[in-house]
Amino acid sequence: MTQPLFQKVAFIGLGLIGSSLARVIAAEGLAKTVVASTRSQKTLDDALSLGLISAGFHDPIDAVQEADLVVLALPVRATQHILDVIKPHLSEKTIITDVGSTKGNVVDAAKAVFGARLPEGFVPGHPIAGAEHTGVHAGKVDLFANHKVILTPLPSSADWAVQKLIRLWEYAKAEVICMDVEKHDEVLAHTSHLPHLMAFNLVEQLANREDNLDIFRYAAGGFRDFSRIAASDPQMWHDIFFANKKAILNAVDGFEAQLATLKNLIENEDSHALMGLLGHAQAARQHFNHMLAKKPLMENNKVTQQFTILPGAHTFKGTFTVPGDKSVSHRSIMFGAIAEGTTHVTGFLEGEDALATLQAFRAMGVNIEGPKDGEVTIHGVGMHGLKAPKGELYMGNSGTSMRLLSGMLSAQQFDSVMTGDASLSKRPMERIAKPLRQMGAQIQTTGERGTPPVSISGNQALKGIHYDLPMASAQVKSGILLAGLWAEGETSVTEPEPTRDHSERMLRAFGYEVKTEGNRISLQGGGKLVGTNIQVPSDISSAAFFMVGAAITEGSDVTLEAVGINPTRTGVIEILKQMGADLTVENERIAGGEPIADIRIKGSRTLKGIHMPEDQVPLAIDEFPALFIAAACAEGQTILTGAAELRVKESDRIQVMADGLKTMGIDCTPTEDGIIIQGKGKSGDWSPIFNGGEIESHHDHRIAMSFAMAGLRTSGEIKIVGTETVATSFPTFTALTEQAGLKIQVSELD
Ligand code: NAP
């Protein structure tokens, strides 16, 4: 590094946390000079011999002379005294930070010393990392790596100081979050201080029993896991419990109330409610872990995974069940929740989006068991049984949840706010808000340009309307019809062209009358839904990759079981048939109002290029990336027109597919609303079509899975970059392709 970040850093206190940061500063060469002041000479001697500091002082005044960064890394209760002592020796340009576990009292200490005008360079902080051992030897250079550091800048804090501290913590490989002081103390009271308090308390409770030796001797893993943090420093926790007294006592009140509820359920042997509570907690843990783990990835668009496929003779055979249909999974939860009685769902897609819907209904008081192996049981609360959620409803990346719930929530007796991740926060919500307002809803899209968060005021009497959809959208249609369930009179929608009718079909399966007359769909408000059993069909969009894989591979024979063949979704079957694929639809039946069938495809003849029928385009809109791979293997030219919507999906699917196809040696021309692909196939010749190469999927799961199928006909290695999104819609994708005969190497990247 040419210029270190700091000239002189002074640590006041150099134990676990201080010395870990000092190790980072030394390793990265972030300061010209590092000094420290501690109580004991031994700590200073040890720090000198470890090479962490160049000088040590008893008196903090000696340490802070001309320092441009002062780090208070000592117990928070000592803050005021230290600040008092060093105050006259700080310059206006000194950054003063701390690492204390509570923040309100640190700020109070600073106010007591500096008065209302706090120094510009004062920026309190708290690394959320630690260990049970303390002292200068316990420190580690990677203590903060992949952990969060919370900075709590004050109105008085200068931006230059905050930015410099962010850079410092980033060198420690920490993720820096800025938060206000009260929020920090409240959040930490619940997530750190309460768990520590509970751990100390449980160990104390057991230690006081007469048979305590037996208890500790035979303690199972659960006790060990739970009580680990009770081994932390009592002095430190004593200080923290006092320092954050108010927020901790609030958290304890909440805990006591919740414990009383749980105790009651066990006392009264309320099996349903107990299962609901435990299931809710289990799902909440998985859901939030998962969503929070995913969040930075979505927000930074960071590539964390790639697929590699090596050339070689591949077979493609077997009978498979691909994951459940997402649209049907969402609706099974929504309708089950407002139905009377119990709904049992099988084949539920346990992907992030459908789980967001599930979590939202749990937050509105619906008792839901599962999901476990695709099974979910929903104890419906009826049309008027939803309860006000305690906080915002987080919809993750799911546009379906947000648009359909906009309709349902507009009709409730309570206010609600829906938020989403970075990508959902950019999607347009006015297209559903506008018709809902015409029905009398009070709904606001509070993001810029009509985007989320969506804020809804309850207690509005909705009136049925007729709405001419300006564009074909199953989500908007469904959102209006769902609001119509509670509206006075008839609600009807006319769509410019048919869109997916999963809502209409499932409402009927729940016993609600929905009329479809040509393009006009209508229902009467004020009815009720009755709980039922729903088998979620396998998703035809997921099945499409295997259909295309089989269609382009010599001697293949693949059967996809119980695939949804809703007529609004079967474009891919029709198009593959027109291209000459050996495809049969077998064993057709109805499940949960939806037609399903087994689809069998054999690789027995070379596909041929076609002009894709425009009437099938809306019915195959999600399957085009896979169909482009089929077209590249076909004999002759394939032309797609009337598919401009492909350009505004998760990625510009026309451009991204064209780029990838060209990389792999396929001649193709993207057009405004489609593409022209020169197929390289020759009748009866099954030799490789693709040259291999490195493909950028732009985080689009369907692009990634489509190019993976090209691996069945490649002469060179294919690398597909940015495949982490595949797990969201098709978690078993690589396992199933491997069973079929196509090995995909998955590499996790840093
Ligand atoms: P530690 O290992 O015990 O180190 C504390 C350091 O502060 C020692 O160098 C000690 O000096 C010095 N010190 C103690 N009392 C002092 C006083 N009255 N005046 C001057 N110096 C004093 O503690 P730590 O774990 O690093 O914790 C430091 C801070 O980090 C605390 O505010 C804590 O809340 C916060 N924190 C801790 C953790 C964790 O898991 N431990 C996590 C996040 C934040 P001697 O070496 O001379 O004894």
CSV table of C-alpha atoms in Angstrom, one decimal, residues 57-344:
chain,number,residue,atom,x,y,z
A,57,PHE,CA,1.7,3.4,28.0
A,58,HIS,CA,0.0,3.3,31.4
A,59,ASP,CA,-1.4,6.8,30.9
A,60,PRO,CA,-3.9,7.0,28.0
A,61,ILE,CA,-2.8,10.6,27.5
A,62,ASP,CA,0.6,9.5,26.3
A,63,ALA,CA,-1.0,7.0,23.9
A,64,VAL,CA,-3.4,9.5,22.2
A,65,GLN,CA,-0.9,12.2,21.5
A,66,GLU,CA,-1.2,13.1,17.7
A,67,ALA,CA,-3.2,9.9,17.0
A,68,ASP,CA,-5.6,10.3,14.1
A,69,LEU,CA,-7.6,7.2,15.3
A,70,VAL,CA,-8.4,6.3,18.9
A,71,VAL,CA,-10.1,3.0,19.5
A,72,LEU,CA,-11.7,2.4,22.9
A,73,ALA,CA,-11.5,-1.4,23.2
A,74,LEU,CA,-12.3,-1.7,26.9
A,75,PRO,CA,-15.4,-2.4,29.0
A,76,VAL,CA,-18.0,0.2,28.3
A,77,ARG,CA,-18.3,1.3,31.9
A,78,ALA,CA,-14.8,2.7,31.6
A,79,THR,CA,-15.7,4.9,28.6
A,80,GLN,CA,-16.6,8.1,30.4
A,81,HIS,CA,-13.5,8.2,32.6
A,82,ILE,CA,-11.2,7.6,29.6
A,83,LEU,CA,-12.9,10.2,27.4
A,84,ASP,CA,-12.6,12.7,30.3
A,85,VAL,CA,-8.9,12.1,30.6
A,86,ILE,CA,-8.0,12.2,26.9
A,87,LYS,CA,-10.4,15.0,25.8
A,88,PRO,CA,-7.8,17.9,26.0
A,89,HIS,CA,-5.4,15.9,23.9
A,90,LEU,CA,-7.6,15.1,20.9
A,91,SER,CA,-7.5,17.2,17.7
A,92,GLU,CA,-10.5,18.1,15.6
A,93,LYS,CA,-9.4,15.6,13.0
A,94,THR,CA,-9.1,12.6,15.4
A,95,ILE,CA,-11.5,9.8,14.8
A,96,ILE,CA,-12.7,8.3,18.1
A,97,THR,CA,-14.5,5.0,17.9
A,98,ASP,CA,-15.2,2.1,20.3
A,99,VAL,CA,-16.2,-1.5,20.1
A,100,GLY,CA,-18.5,-1.7,23.1
A,101,SER,CA,-21.5,-4.1,23.0
A,102,THR,CA,-24.0,-1.4,24.0
A,103,LYS,CA,-24.2,2.0,22.4
A,104,GLY,CA,-26.7,4.2,24.3
A,105,ASN,CA,-24.5,4.4,27.4
A,106,VAL,CA,-21.4,5.1,25.3
A,107,VAL,CA,-23.1,8.0,23.7
A,108,ASP,CA,-24.3,9.2,27.1
A,109,ALA,CA,-20.8,9.0,28.4
A,110,ALA,CA,-19.5,11.1,25.5
A,111,LYS,CA,-22.3,13.7,26.1
A,112,ALA,CA,-21.3,13.9,29.7
A,113,VAL,CA,-17.7,14.7,28.7
A,114,PHE,CA,-18.1,16.8,25.6
A,115,GLY,CA,-21.5,18.4,26.2
A,116,ALA,CA,-24.1,18.7,23.4
A,117,ARG,CA,-21.4,19.4,20.8
A,118,LEU,CA,-19.9,16.1,20.2
A,119,PRO,CA,-16.6,15.9,18.2
A,120,GLU,CA,-17.1,15.3,14.4
A,121,GLY,CA,-14.8,12.4,14.5
A,122,PHE,CA,-16.8,10.5,17.2
A,123,VAL,CA,-18.4,7.4,15.6
A,124,PRO,CA,-19.4,4.6,18.0
A,125,GLY,CA,-19.2,1.0,16.7
A,126,HIS,CA,-19.8,-2.6,17.6
A,127,PRO,CA,-18.3,-5.6,15.9
A,128,ILE,CA,-20.7,-8.6,16.2
A,129,ALA,CA,-17.9,-11.1,16.6
A,130,GLY,CA,-16.3,-12.4,19.7
A,131,ALA,CA,-15.3,-15.5,21.7
A,132,GLU,CA,-15.6,-16.8,25.2
A,133,HIS,CA,-11.9,-16.1,25.9
A,134,THR,CA,-10.5,-12.7,26.5
A,135,GLY,CA,-7.1,-10.9,26.7
A,136,VAL,CA,-4.5,-9.9,24.2
A,137,HIS,CA,-3.5,-13.5,23.4
A,138,ALA,CA,-7.0,-14.5,22.5
A,139,GLY,CA,-7.1,-12.1,19.6
A,140,LYS,CA,-7.2,-13.4,16.0
A,141,VAL,CA,-6.6,-11.6,12.7
A,142,ASP,CA,-9.7,-13.2,11.2
A,143,LEU,CA,-12.0,-12.6,14.2
A,144,PHE,CA,-14.2,-10.2,12.2
A,145,ALA,CA,-14.0,-11.9,8.8
A,146,ASN,CA,-17.5,-12.5,7.4
A,147,HIS,CA,-19.1,-11.0,10.5
A,148,LYS,CA,-21.1,-7.8,10.8
A,149,VAL,CA,-19.8,-4.6,12.3
A,150,ILE,CA,-22.4,-2.1,13.3
A,151,LEU,CA,-21.5,1.6,13.2
A,152,THR,CA,-23.9,4.0,14.9
A,153,PRO,CA,-22.9,7.4,13.4
A,154,LEU,CA,-24.5,10.4,15.3
A,155,PRO,CA,-25.9,13.5,13.7
A,156,SER,CA,-22.6,15.1,14.7
A,157,SER,CA,-20.5,12.5,13.0
A,158,ALA,CA,-18.6,13.7,9.9
A,159,ASP,CA,-18.9,11.6,6.8
A,160,TRP,CA,-15.1,11.5,6.3
A,161,ALA,CA,-14.8,9.8,9.7
A,162,VAL,CA,-17.6,7.3,9.0
A,163,GLN,CA,-16.1,6.4,5.6
A,164,LYS,CA,-12.7,5.9,6.9
A,165,LEU,CA,-14.0,3.5,9.6
A,166,ILE,CA,-16.0,1.6,7.1
A,167,ARG,CA,-12.7,1.1,5.1
A,168,LEU,CA,-10.9,0.0,8.2
A,169,TRP,CA,-13.5,-2.6,9.0
A,170,GLU,CA,-13.7,-3.7,5.4
A,171,TYR,CA,-9.9,-4.5,5.6
A,172,ALA,CA,-10.9,-6.8,8.5
A,173,LYS,CA,-13.3,-8.5,5.9
A,174,ALA,CA,-16.3,-7.5,8.0
A,175,GLU,CA,-19.7,-6.4,6.6
A,176,VAL,CA,-20.3,-2.9,7.8
A,177,ILE,CA,-23.9,-1.8,8.7
A,178,CYS,CA,-24.9,1.7,9.8
A,179,MET,CA,-27.8,1.9,12.3
A,180,ASP,CA,-29.0,4.4,14.9
A,181,VAL,CA,-28.1,4.0,18.5
A,182,GLU,CA,-31.5,3.1,19.9
A,183,LYS,CA,-32.1,0.6,17.1
A,184,HIS,CA,-28.8,-1.0,17.8
A,185,ASP,CA,-29.5,-1.4,21.5
A,186,GLU,CA,-33.0,-2.8,20.9
A,187,VAL,CA,-31.8,-5.3,18.3
A,188,LEU,CA,-28.9,-6.4,20.3
A,189,ALA,CA,-31.1,-6.8,23.4
A,190,HIS,CA,-33.1,-9.4,21.6
A,191,THR,CA,-30.5,-11.1,19.5
A,192,SER,CA,-27.5,-11.2,21.8
A,193,HIS,CA,-28.3,-10.0,25.3
A,194,LEU,CA,-31.5,-12.0,25.9
A,195,PRO,CA,-29.9,-15.2,24.7
A,196,HIS,CA,-26.9,-14.7,27.0
A,197,LEU,CA,-29.2,-13.9,29.9
A,198,MET,CA,-31.2,-17.1,29.1
A,199,ALA,CA,-28.1,-19.2,28.9
A,200,PHE,CA,-26.7,-17.9,32.2
A,201,ASN,CA,-30.2,-18.4,33.7
A,202,LEU,CA,-30.7,-22.0,32.5
A,203,VAL,CA,-27.2,-23.1,33.7
A,204,GLU,CA,-27.9,-21.4,37.1
A,205,GLN,CA,-31.3,-23.2,37.3
A,206,LEU,CA,-29.7,-26.6,36.7
A,207,ALA,CA,-26.7,-25.9,38.9
A,208,ASN,CA,-29.0,-25.2,41.8
A,209,ARG,CA,-30.6,-28.6,41.6
A,210,GLU,CA,-29.4,-31.3,44.0
A,211,ASP,CA,-28.8,-33.7,41.2
A,212,ASN,CA,-26.8,-31.1,39.3
A,213,LEU,CA,-23.8,-33.4,38.8
A,214,ASP,CA,-25.9,-36.0,37.0
A,215,ILE,CA,-27.6,-33.3,35.0
A,216,PHE,CA,-24.3,-31.9,33.7
A,217,ARG,CA,-22.7,-35.4,33.3
A,218,TYR,CA,-25.5,-36.7,31.1
A,219,ALA,CA,-26.3,-33.4,29.4
A,220,ALA,CA,-27.1,-33.9,25.8
A,221,GLY,CA,-25.9,-31.9,22.8
A,222,GLY,CA,-28.9,-29.5,23.1
A,223,PHE,CA,-27.9,-28.4,26.5
A,224,ARG,CA,-24.3,-28.0,25.4
A,225,ASP,CA,-25.3,-25.9,22.4
A,226,PHE,CA,-27.7,-23.8,24.4
A,227,SER,CA,-25.4,-23.1,27.3
A,228,ARG,CA,-22.1,-22.5,25.4
A,229,ILE,CA,-22.5,-18.7,25.8
A,230,ALA,CA,-22.9,-19.0,29.6
A,231,ALA,CA,-19.1,-19.5,29.6
A,232,SER,CA,-18.6,-15.9,28.7
A,233,ASP,CA,-17.0,-13.3,31.0
A,234,PRO,CA,-19.4,-12.5,33.9
A,235,GLN,CA,-18.0,-9.0,34.4
A,236,MET,CA,-18.6,-8.1,30.8
A,237,TRP,CA,-22.2,-9.4,30.9
A,238,HIS,CA,-22.9,-7.8,34.3
A,239,ASP,CA,-21.9,-4.5,32.7
A,240,ILE,CA,-23.9,-5.1,29.5
A,241,PHE,CA,-27.1,-6.0,31.4
A,242,PHE,CA,-26.9,-2.7,33.3
A,243,ALA,CA,-25.8,-0.7,30.4
A,244,ASN,CA,-28.7,-1.8,28.2
A,245,LYS,CA,-31.2,-2.2,31.1
A,246,LYS,CA,-34.3,-0.7,29.5
A,247,ALA,CA,-34.1,-2.7,26.2
A,248,ILE,CA,-33.2,-5.9,27.9
A,249,LEU,CA,-36.0,-5.7,30.4
A,250,ASN,CA,-38.4,-5.2,27.4
A,251,ALA,CA,-37.0,-8.3,25.8
A,252,VAL,CA,-37.4,-10.2,29.0
A,253,ASP,CA,-41.0,-9.2,29.2
A,254,GLY,CA,-41.6,-10.4,25.7
A,255,PHE,CA,-39.8,-13.7,26.6
A,256,GLU,CA,-42.0,-14.2,29.7
A,257,ALA,CA,-45.2,-13.6,27.8
A,258,GLN,CA,-44.1,-16.1,25.0
A,259,LEU,CA,-43.1,-18.6,27.6
A,260,ALA,CA,-46.5,-18.4,29.3
A,261,THR,CA,-48.2,-19.0,25.9
A,262,LEU,CA,-46.1,-22.1,25.3
A,263,LYS,CA,-46.7,-23.3,28.9
A,264,ASN,CA,-50.4,-22.9,28.4
A,265,LEU,CA,-50.4,-24.9,25.2
A,266,ILE,CA,-48.6,-27.8,26.8
A,267,GLU,CA,-50.8,-27.6,29.9
A,268,ASN,CA,-54.0,-27.7,27.8
A,269,GLU,CA,-52.5,-30.3,25.4
A,270,ASP,CA,-53.5,-28.0,22.5
A,271,SER,CA,-51.8,-30.1,19.8
A,272,HIS,CA,-52.8,-27.9,16.8
A,273,ALA,CA,-51.7,-24.7,18.3
A,274,LEU,CA,-48.5,-26.2,19.7
A,275,MET,CA,-47.6,-27.7,16.3
A,276,GLY,CA,-48.4,-24.4,14.7
A,277,LEU,CA,-46.1,-22.5,17.2
A,278,LEU,CA,-43.2,-24.9,16.9
A,279,GLY,CA,-43.6,-25.1,13.1
A,280,HIS,CA,-43.7,-21.3,12.9
A,281,ALA,CA,-40.5,-21.0,14.9
A,282,GLN,CA,-38.7,-23.6,12.9
A,283,ALA,CA,-39.8,-22.2,9.6
A,284,ALA,CA,-38.9,-18.6,10.8
A,285,ARG,CA,-35.4,-19.7,11.6
A,286,GLN,CA,-34.9,-21.4,8.2
A,287,HIS,CA,-36.6,-18.6,6.3
A,288,PHE,CA,-34.7,-15.7,7.8
A,289,ASN,CA,-31.4,-17.5,7.8
A,290,HIS,CA,-32.0,-18.3,4.2
A,291,MET,CA,-33.2,-14.9,3.2
A,292,LEU,CA,-30.6,-13.0,5.0
A,293,ALA,CA,-27.9,-15.2,3.7
A,294,LYS,CA,-29.2,-14.6,0.2
A,295,LYS,CA,-29.7,-10.9,0.6
A,296,PRO,CA,-26.2,-9.5,0.0
A,297,LEU,CA,-25.9,-11.8,-3.0
A,298,MET,CA,-29.0,-10.4,-4.6
A,299,GLU,CA,-28.1,-6.9,-3.7
A,300,ASN,CA,-24.5,-7.0,-4.9
A,301,ASN,CA,-25.3,-9.3,-7.8
A,302,LYS,CA,-22.3,-11.2,-6.7
A,303,VAL,CA,-21.4,-14.3,-8.6
A,304,THR,CA,-20.9,-17.1,-6.1
A,305,GLN,CA,-21.3,-20.3,-8.1
A,306,GLN,CA,-20.5,-21.8,-11.5
A,307,PHE,CA,-21.4,-24.9,-13.5
A,308,THR,CA,-18.8,-26.8,-15.5
A,309,ILE,CA,-19.8,-29.4,-18.0
A,310,LEU,CA,-17.2,-31.5,-19.9
A,311,PRO,CA,-17.7,-32.8,-23.3
A,312,GLY,CA,-18.2,-36.6,-23.8
A,313,ALA,CA,-20.8,-39.1,-24.8
A,314,HIS,CA,-23.9,-38.5,-22.6
A,315,THR,CA,-27.0,-40.5,-22.2
A,316,PHE,CA,-30.1,-38.9,-20.9
A,317,LYS,CA,-32.6,-41.4,-19.4
A,318,GLY,CA,-34.9,-42.0,-16.5
A,319,THR,CA,-38.2,-41.1,-14.8
A,320,PHE,CA,-38.1,-37.9,-12.8
A,321,THR,CA,-40.3,-35.7,-10.7
A,322,VAL,CA,-39.3,-32.1,-11.0
A,323,PRO,CA,-40.2,-29.5,-8.3
A,324,GLY,CA,-43.7,-28.3,-7.8
A,325,ASP,CA,-45.2,-25.4,-9.7
A,326,LYS,CA,-44.4,-22.1,-8.0
A,327,SER,CA,-47.7,-20.4,-9.0
A,328,VAL,CA,-49.8,-23.2,-7.6
A,329,SER,CA,-47.7,-23.4,-4.5
A,330,HIS,CA,-48.3,-19.7,-3.7
A,331,ARG,CA,-52.0,-20.0,-4.2
A,332,SER,CA,-52.4,-23.2,-2.2
A,333,ILE,CA,-51.1,-21.3,0.9
A,334,MET,CA,-53.2,-18.1,0.2
A,335,PHE,CA,-56.4,-19.9,-0.5
A,336,GLY,CA,-55.9,-22.5,2.3
A,337,ALA,CA,-55.3,-19.7,4.7
A,338,ILE,CA,-58.7,-17.9,4.0
A,339,ALA,CA,-60.6,-21.2,3.7
A,340,GLU,CA,-62.7,-22.7,6.4
A,341,GLY,CA,-61.2,-26.0,7.6
A,342,THR,CA,-58.0,-27.7,6.9
A,343,THR,CA,-56.1,-27.8,3.6
A,344,HIS,CA,-53.4,-30.4,2.9
